[in-house]
Coordinates of C-alpha atoms in Angstrom, one line a residue:
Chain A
X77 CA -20.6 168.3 16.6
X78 CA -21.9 166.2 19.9
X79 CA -19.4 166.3 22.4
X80 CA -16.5 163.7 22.0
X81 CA -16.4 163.1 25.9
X82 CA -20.0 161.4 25.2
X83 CA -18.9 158.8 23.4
X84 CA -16.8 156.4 22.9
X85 CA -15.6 157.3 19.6
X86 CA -15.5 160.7 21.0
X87 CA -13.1 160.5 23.4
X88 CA -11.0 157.8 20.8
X89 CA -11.0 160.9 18.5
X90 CA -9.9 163.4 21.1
X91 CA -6.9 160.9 22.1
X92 CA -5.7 160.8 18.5
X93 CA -6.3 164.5 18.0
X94 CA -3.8 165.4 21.3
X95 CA -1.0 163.4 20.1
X96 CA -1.3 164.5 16.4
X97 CA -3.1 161.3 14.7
X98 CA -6.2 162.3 13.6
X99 CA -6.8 162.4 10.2
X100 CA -6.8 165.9 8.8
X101 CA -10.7 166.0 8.6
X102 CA -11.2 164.8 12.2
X103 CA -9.2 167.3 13.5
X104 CA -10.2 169.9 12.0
X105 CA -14.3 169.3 13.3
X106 CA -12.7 168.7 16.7
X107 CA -10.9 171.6 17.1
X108 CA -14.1 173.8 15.8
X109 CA -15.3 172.0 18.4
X110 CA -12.9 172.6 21.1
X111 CA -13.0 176.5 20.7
X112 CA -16.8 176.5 21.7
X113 CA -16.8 174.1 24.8
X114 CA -14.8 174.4 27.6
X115 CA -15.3 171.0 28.6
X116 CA -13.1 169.7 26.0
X117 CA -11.3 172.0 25.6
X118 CA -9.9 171.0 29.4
X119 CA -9.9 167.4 28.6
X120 CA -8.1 168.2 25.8
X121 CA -5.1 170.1 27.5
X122 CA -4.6 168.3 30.3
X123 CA -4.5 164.9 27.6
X124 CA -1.6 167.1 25.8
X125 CA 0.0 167.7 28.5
X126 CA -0.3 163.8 30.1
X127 CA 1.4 163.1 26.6
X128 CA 4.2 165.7 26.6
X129 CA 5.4 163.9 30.3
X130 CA 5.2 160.5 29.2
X131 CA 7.4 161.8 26.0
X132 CA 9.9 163.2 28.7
X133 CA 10.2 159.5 30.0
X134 CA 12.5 158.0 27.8
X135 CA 14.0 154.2 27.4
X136 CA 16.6 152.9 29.4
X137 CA 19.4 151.6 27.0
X138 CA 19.8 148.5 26.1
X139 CA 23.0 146.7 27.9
X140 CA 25.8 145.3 25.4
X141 CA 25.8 142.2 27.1
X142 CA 22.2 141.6 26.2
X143 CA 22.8 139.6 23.3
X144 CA 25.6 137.4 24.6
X145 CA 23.3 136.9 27.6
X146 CA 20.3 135.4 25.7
X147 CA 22.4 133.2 23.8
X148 CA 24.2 131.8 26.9
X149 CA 21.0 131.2 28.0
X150 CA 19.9 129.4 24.9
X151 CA 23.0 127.5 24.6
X152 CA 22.2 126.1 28.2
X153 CA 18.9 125.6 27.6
X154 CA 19.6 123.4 24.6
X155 CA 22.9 121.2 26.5
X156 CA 20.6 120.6 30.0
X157 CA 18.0 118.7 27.8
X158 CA 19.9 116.0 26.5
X159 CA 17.1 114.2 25.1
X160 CA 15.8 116.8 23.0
X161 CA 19.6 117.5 21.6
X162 CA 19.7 114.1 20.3
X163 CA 15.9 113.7 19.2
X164 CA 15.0 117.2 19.2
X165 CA 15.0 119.8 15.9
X166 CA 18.5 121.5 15.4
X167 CA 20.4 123.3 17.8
X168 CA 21.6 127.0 17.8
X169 CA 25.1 126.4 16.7
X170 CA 26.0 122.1 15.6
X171 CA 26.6 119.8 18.3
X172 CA 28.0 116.2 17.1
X173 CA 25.3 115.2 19.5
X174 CA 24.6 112.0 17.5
X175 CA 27.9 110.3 16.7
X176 CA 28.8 111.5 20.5
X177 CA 26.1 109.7 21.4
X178 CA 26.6 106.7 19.4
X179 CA 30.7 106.5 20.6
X180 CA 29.3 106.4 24.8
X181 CA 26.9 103.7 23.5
X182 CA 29.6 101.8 21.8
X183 CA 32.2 102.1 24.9
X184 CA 29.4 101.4 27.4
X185 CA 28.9 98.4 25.7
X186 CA 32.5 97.2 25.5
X187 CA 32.8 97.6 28.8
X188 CA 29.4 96.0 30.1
X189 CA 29.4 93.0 27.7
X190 CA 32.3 90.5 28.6
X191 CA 33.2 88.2 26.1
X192 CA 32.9 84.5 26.8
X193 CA 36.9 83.1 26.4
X194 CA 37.2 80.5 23.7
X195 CA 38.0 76.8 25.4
X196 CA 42.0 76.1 25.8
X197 CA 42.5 72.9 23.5
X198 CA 46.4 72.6 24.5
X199 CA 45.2 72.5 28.1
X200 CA 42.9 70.1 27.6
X201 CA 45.3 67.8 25.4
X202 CA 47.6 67.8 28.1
X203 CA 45.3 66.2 30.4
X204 CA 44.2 63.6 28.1
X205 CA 47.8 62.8 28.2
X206 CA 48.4 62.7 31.4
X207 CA 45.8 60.7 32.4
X208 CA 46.9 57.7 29.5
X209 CA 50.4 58.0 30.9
X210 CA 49.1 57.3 34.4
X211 CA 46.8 54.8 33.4
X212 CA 50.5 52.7 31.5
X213 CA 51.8 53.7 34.4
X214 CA 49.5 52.1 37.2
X215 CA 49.0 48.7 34.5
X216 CA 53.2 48.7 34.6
X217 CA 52.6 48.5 38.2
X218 CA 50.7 46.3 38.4
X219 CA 52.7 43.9 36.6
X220 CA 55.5 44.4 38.6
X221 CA 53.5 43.8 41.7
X222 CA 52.5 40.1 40.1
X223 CA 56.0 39.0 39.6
X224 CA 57.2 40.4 43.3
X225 CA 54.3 38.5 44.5
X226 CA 55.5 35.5 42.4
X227 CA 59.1 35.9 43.3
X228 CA 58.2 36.0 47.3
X229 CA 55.9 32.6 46.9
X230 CA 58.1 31.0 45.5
X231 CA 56.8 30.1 42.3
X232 CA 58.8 27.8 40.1
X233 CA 56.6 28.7 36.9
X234 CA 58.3 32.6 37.3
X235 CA 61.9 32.0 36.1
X236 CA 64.2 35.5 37.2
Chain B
X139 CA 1.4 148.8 3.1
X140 CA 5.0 149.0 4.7
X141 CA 3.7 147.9 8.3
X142 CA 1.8 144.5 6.0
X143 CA 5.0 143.8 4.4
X144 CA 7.2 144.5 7.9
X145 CA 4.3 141.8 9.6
X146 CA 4.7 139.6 6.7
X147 CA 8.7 139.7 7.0
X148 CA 8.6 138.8 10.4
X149 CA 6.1 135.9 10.1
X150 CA 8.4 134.7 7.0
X151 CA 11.7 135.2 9.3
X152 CA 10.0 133.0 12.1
X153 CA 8.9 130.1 9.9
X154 CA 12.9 130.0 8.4
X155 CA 13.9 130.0 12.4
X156 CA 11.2 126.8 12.5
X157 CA 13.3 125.0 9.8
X158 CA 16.3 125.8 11.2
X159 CA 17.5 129.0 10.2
X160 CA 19.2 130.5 13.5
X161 CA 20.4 133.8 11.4
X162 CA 16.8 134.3 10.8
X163 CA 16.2 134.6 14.7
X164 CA 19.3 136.9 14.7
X165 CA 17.2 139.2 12.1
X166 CA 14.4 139.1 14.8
X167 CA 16.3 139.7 17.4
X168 CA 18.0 142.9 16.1
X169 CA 14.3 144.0 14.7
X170 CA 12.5 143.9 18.0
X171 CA 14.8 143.5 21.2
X172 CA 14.7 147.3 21.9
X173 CA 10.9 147.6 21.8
X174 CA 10.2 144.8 24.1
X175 CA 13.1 145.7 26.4
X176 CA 11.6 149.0 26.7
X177 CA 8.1 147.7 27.0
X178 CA 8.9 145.5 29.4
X179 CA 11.0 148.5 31.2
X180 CA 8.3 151.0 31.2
X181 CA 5.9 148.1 32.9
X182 CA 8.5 147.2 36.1
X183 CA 10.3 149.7 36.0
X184 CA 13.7 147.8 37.0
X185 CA 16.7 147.4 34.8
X186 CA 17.4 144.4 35.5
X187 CA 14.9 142.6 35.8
X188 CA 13.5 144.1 32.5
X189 CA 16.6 143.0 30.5
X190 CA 16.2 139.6 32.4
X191 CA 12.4 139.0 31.2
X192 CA 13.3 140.5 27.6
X193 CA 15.7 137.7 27.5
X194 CA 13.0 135.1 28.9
X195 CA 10.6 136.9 26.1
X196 CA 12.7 135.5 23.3
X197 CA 13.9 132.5 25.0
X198 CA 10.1 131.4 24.6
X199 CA 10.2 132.5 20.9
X200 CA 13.4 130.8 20.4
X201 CA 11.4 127.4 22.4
X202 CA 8.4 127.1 20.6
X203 CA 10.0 127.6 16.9
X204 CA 9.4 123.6 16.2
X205 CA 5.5 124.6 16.6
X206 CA 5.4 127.9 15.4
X207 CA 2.0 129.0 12.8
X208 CA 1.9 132.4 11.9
X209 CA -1.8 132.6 13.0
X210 CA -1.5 136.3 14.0
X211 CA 0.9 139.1 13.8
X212 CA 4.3 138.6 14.8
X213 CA 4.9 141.4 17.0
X214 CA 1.2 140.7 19.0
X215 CA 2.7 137.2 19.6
X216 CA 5.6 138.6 20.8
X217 CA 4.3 141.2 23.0
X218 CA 1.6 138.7 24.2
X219 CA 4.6 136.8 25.7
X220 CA 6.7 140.3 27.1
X221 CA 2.5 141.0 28.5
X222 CA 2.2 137.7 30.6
X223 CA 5.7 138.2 31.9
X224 CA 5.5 141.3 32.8
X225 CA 2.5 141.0 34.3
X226 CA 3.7 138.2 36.3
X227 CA 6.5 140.1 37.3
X228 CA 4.8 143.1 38.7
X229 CA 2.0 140.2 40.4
X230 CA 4.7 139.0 42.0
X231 CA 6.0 142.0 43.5
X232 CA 9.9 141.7 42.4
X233 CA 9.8 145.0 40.9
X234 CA 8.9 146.8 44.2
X235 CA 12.5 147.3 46.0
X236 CA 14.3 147.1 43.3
X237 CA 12.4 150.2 41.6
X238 CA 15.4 151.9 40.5
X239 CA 16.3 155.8 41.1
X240 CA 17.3 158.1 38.4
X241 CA 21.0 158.0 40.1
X242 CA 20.7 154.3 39.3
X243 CA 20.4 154.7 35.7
X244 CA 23.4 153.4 33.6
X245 CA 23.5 157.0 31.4
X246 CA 23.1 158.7 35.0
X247 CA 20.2 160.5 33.6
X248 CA 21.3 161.4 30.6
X249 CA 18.0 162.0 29.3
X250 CA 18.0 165.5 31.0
X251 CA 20.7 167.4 28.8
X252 CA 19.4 170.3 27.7
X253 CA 20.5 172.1 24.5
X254 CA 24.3 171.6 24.2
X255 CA 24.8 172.5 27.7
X256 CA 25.3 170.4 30.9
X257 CA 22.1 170.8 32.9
X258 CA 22.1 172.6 36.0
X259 CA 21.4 171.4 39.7
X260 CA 18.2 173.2 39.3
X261 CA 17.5 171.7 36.1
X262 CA 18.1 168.1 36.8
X263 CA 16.1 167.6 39.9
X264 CA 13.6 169.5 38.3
X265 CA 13.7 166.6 35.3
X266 CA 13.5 163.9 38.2
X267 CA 11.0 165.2 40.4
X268 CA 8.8 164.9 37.2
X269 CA 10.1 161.3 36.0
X270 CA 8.9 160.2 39.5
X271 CA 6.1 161.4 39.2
X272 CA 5.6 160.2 35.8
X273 CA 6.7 156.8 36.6
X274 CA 4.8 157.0 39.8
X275 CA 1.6 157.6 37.6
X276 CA 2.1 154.6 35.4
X277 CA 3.5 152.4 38.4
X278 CA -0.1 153.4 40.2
X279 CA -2.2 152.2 37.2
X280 CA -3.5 148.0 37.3
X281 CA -1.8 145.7 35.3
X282 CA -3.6 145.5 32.3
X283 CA -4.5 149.7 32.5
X284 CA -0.6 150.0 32.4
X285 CA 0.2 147.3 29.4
X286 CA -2.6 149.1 27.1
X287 CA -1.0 152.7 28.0
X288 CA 2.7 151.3 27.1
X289 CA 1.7 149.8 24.4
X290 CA -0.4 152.0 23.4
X291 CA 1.8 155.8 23.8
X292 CA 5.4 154.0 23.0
X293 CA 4.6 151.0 21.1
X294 CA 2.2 152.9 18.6
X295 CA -0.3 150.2 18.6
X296 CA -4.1 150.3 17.6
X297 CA -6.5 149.2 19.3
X298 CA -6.7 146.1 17.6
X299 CA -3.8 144.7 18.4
X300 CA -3.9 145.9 22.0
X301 CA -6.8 143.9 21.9
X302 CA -4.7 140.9 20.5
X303 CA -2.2 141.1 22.9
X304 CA -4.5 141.2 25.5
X305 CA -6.5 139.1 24.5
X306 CA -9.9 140.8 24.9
X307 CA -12.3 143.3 22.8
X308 CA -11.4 146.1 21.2
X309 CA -14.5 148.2 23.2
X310 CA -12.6 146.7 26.3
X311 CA -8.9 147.7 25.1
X312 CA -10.9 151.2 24.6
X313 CA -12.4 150.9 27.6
X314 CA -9.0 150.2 29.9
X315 CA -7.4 153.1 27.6
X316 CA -10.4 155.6 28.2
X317 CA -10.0 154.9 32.4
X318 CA -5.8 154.8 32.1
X319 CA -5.9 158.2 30.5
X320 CA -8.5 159.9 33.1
X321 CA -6.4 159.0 35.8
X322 CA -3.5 159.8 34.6
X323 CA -5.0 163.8 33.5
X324 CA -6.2 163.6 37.0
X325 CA -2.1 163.1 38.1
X326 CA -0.1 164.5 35.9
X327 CA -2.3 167.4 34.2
X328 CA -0.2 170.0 36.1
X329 CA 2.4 169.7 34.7
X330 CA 1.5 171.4 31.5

């Protein structure tokens, strides 16, 4: 057998024979192999032994806050971007996003739009009164002005 | 022909997450939070800041569901994401003070019991003067050398998907592999 370390594939096959995944064919070639050169023989004990430590480091565990942590984080994601809630696909849990929306429109409106007030007809009645009643007035005036100024002349045509 | 049906699960979970289907993300979630967590852990090294990014990890899965296409595996996706993250993190240098200590650790070590019996003094700094140097070993290796190791010794992956994640050849995932592992006989060897 040429010497794994040579190659490529070699030292692939040497790195799944030390941590046990070599097919049972493979590994049994490489470890006639390993009893008749020392080389590989090293190689192969010091990569058993580089795999035995990094067994001996395990995982931290996972907090139980994790969970609740990422979906806060989603959940803020989702109500910063306003315009993606309303337009955007649907959200982690439902949000009346669109009838919410629609309601602000609607009282944004009512308060931005002012209505134009309808004319006041009794108003304007009244004044179309009152200026016929001043005009009878002022004519009733004047007649009375024409017979003073007849009574103070003198005229005998004006009988009191 | 388990692993194609487990990929093809997790492709058909996403694409129910794209129409809508939050519990389908919940599925995910439950699947595959431990192994990035712990990928992610093993690259910086921090807690914290692990938990934080494996929450950023599926933060961007949970983001791009409207434009999701199972075009590759679920899990190289994934870990592409946890990758570039990590990798950032470690570029960026956050991970350095905040390397945490083995009295740090939430289980305070826990890792070290040894049969049914409360390990010794002796024991236990035995057990951490060989985690730091373990975790000194990995911590010395580049960015990329470290990702194919982790993925590589605790993920299980082949190089294929290494390759995937990584986004380069498989004679170069071999490649980064082949160097990782020399130095790290060169380091840890002794310990045999």
């Amino acid at each position: 057998m040429r010497c794994p370390m040579q190659t490529n594939e070699g030292a692939g096959a040497l790195l799944a024979y030390c941590s046990g995944k070599l097919d049972a064919d493979g590994s049994a070639l490489l470890k006639r192999h390993l009893e008749e050169c020392g080389e590989c023989r090293k190689v192969a004990d010091a990569q058993k032994a580089v795999w035995s430590a990094l067994d001996a480091w395990e995982a931290m565990p996972v907090s139980a806050d994790f969970d609740r942590n990422l979906y806060a984080r989603i959940e803020r994601e989702a109500s910063s971007a306003w315009w993606t809630r309303i337009f955007g696909p649907r959200r982690f849990a439902f949000r009346p996003a669109v009838p919410l929306a629609a309601a602000c429109a609607a009282v944004l409106a009512a308060i931005l739009i002012k209505p134009v007030p309808p004319p006041d007809i009794s108003s304007q009645a009244r004044v179309e009164s009152v200026e016929i009643e001043q005009v009878e007035q002022a004519l009733e005036d004047l007649e009375m002005l024409k017979q003073l100024s007849a009574v103070t002349r003198g005229d005998p045509a004006r009988n009191l | 022909m388990m692993a194609v049906a487990a990929l093809e699960r997790d492709a058909e979970l996403m694409l129910r997450v794209r129409e809508g289907d939050d519990s389908s993300f919940t599925l995910l979630l439950e699947s595959h939070r431990s192994s990035v967590i712990h990928f992610i852990y093993r690259m910086v090294q921090n807690a914290a800041v692990s938990e934080e990014l494996a929450q950023e990890v599926f933060l961007r899965v949970y983001r791009s569901r409207a434009t999701y296409e199972p075009t590759a595996k679920f899990t190289t996706w994934l870990f592409r994401i946890a990758t570039h993250l990590a990798l950032n993190s470690i570029r960026d240098g956050r991970n350095e003070k905040g390397q945490e200590r083995l009295d740090d650790r939430e289980d305070g070590g826990a890792a070290v019991q040894v049969a049914d019996r409360k390990p010794s003094v002796e024991q236990r700094l035995v057990y951490e003067t060989r985690l730091a140097e373990i975790r000194a070993a990995i911590q010395a290796l580049p960015g990329k050398q470290r990702a194919a190791v982790t993925m590589h010794k605790y993920q299980e992956m082949d190089y294929a998907q290494i390759a995937g994640i990584l986004g380069c050849s498989e004679s170069a995932v071999k490649s980064l592999l082949f160097r990782a592992y020399e130095t790290l006989r060169a380091r840890l060897a002794h310990m045999a």
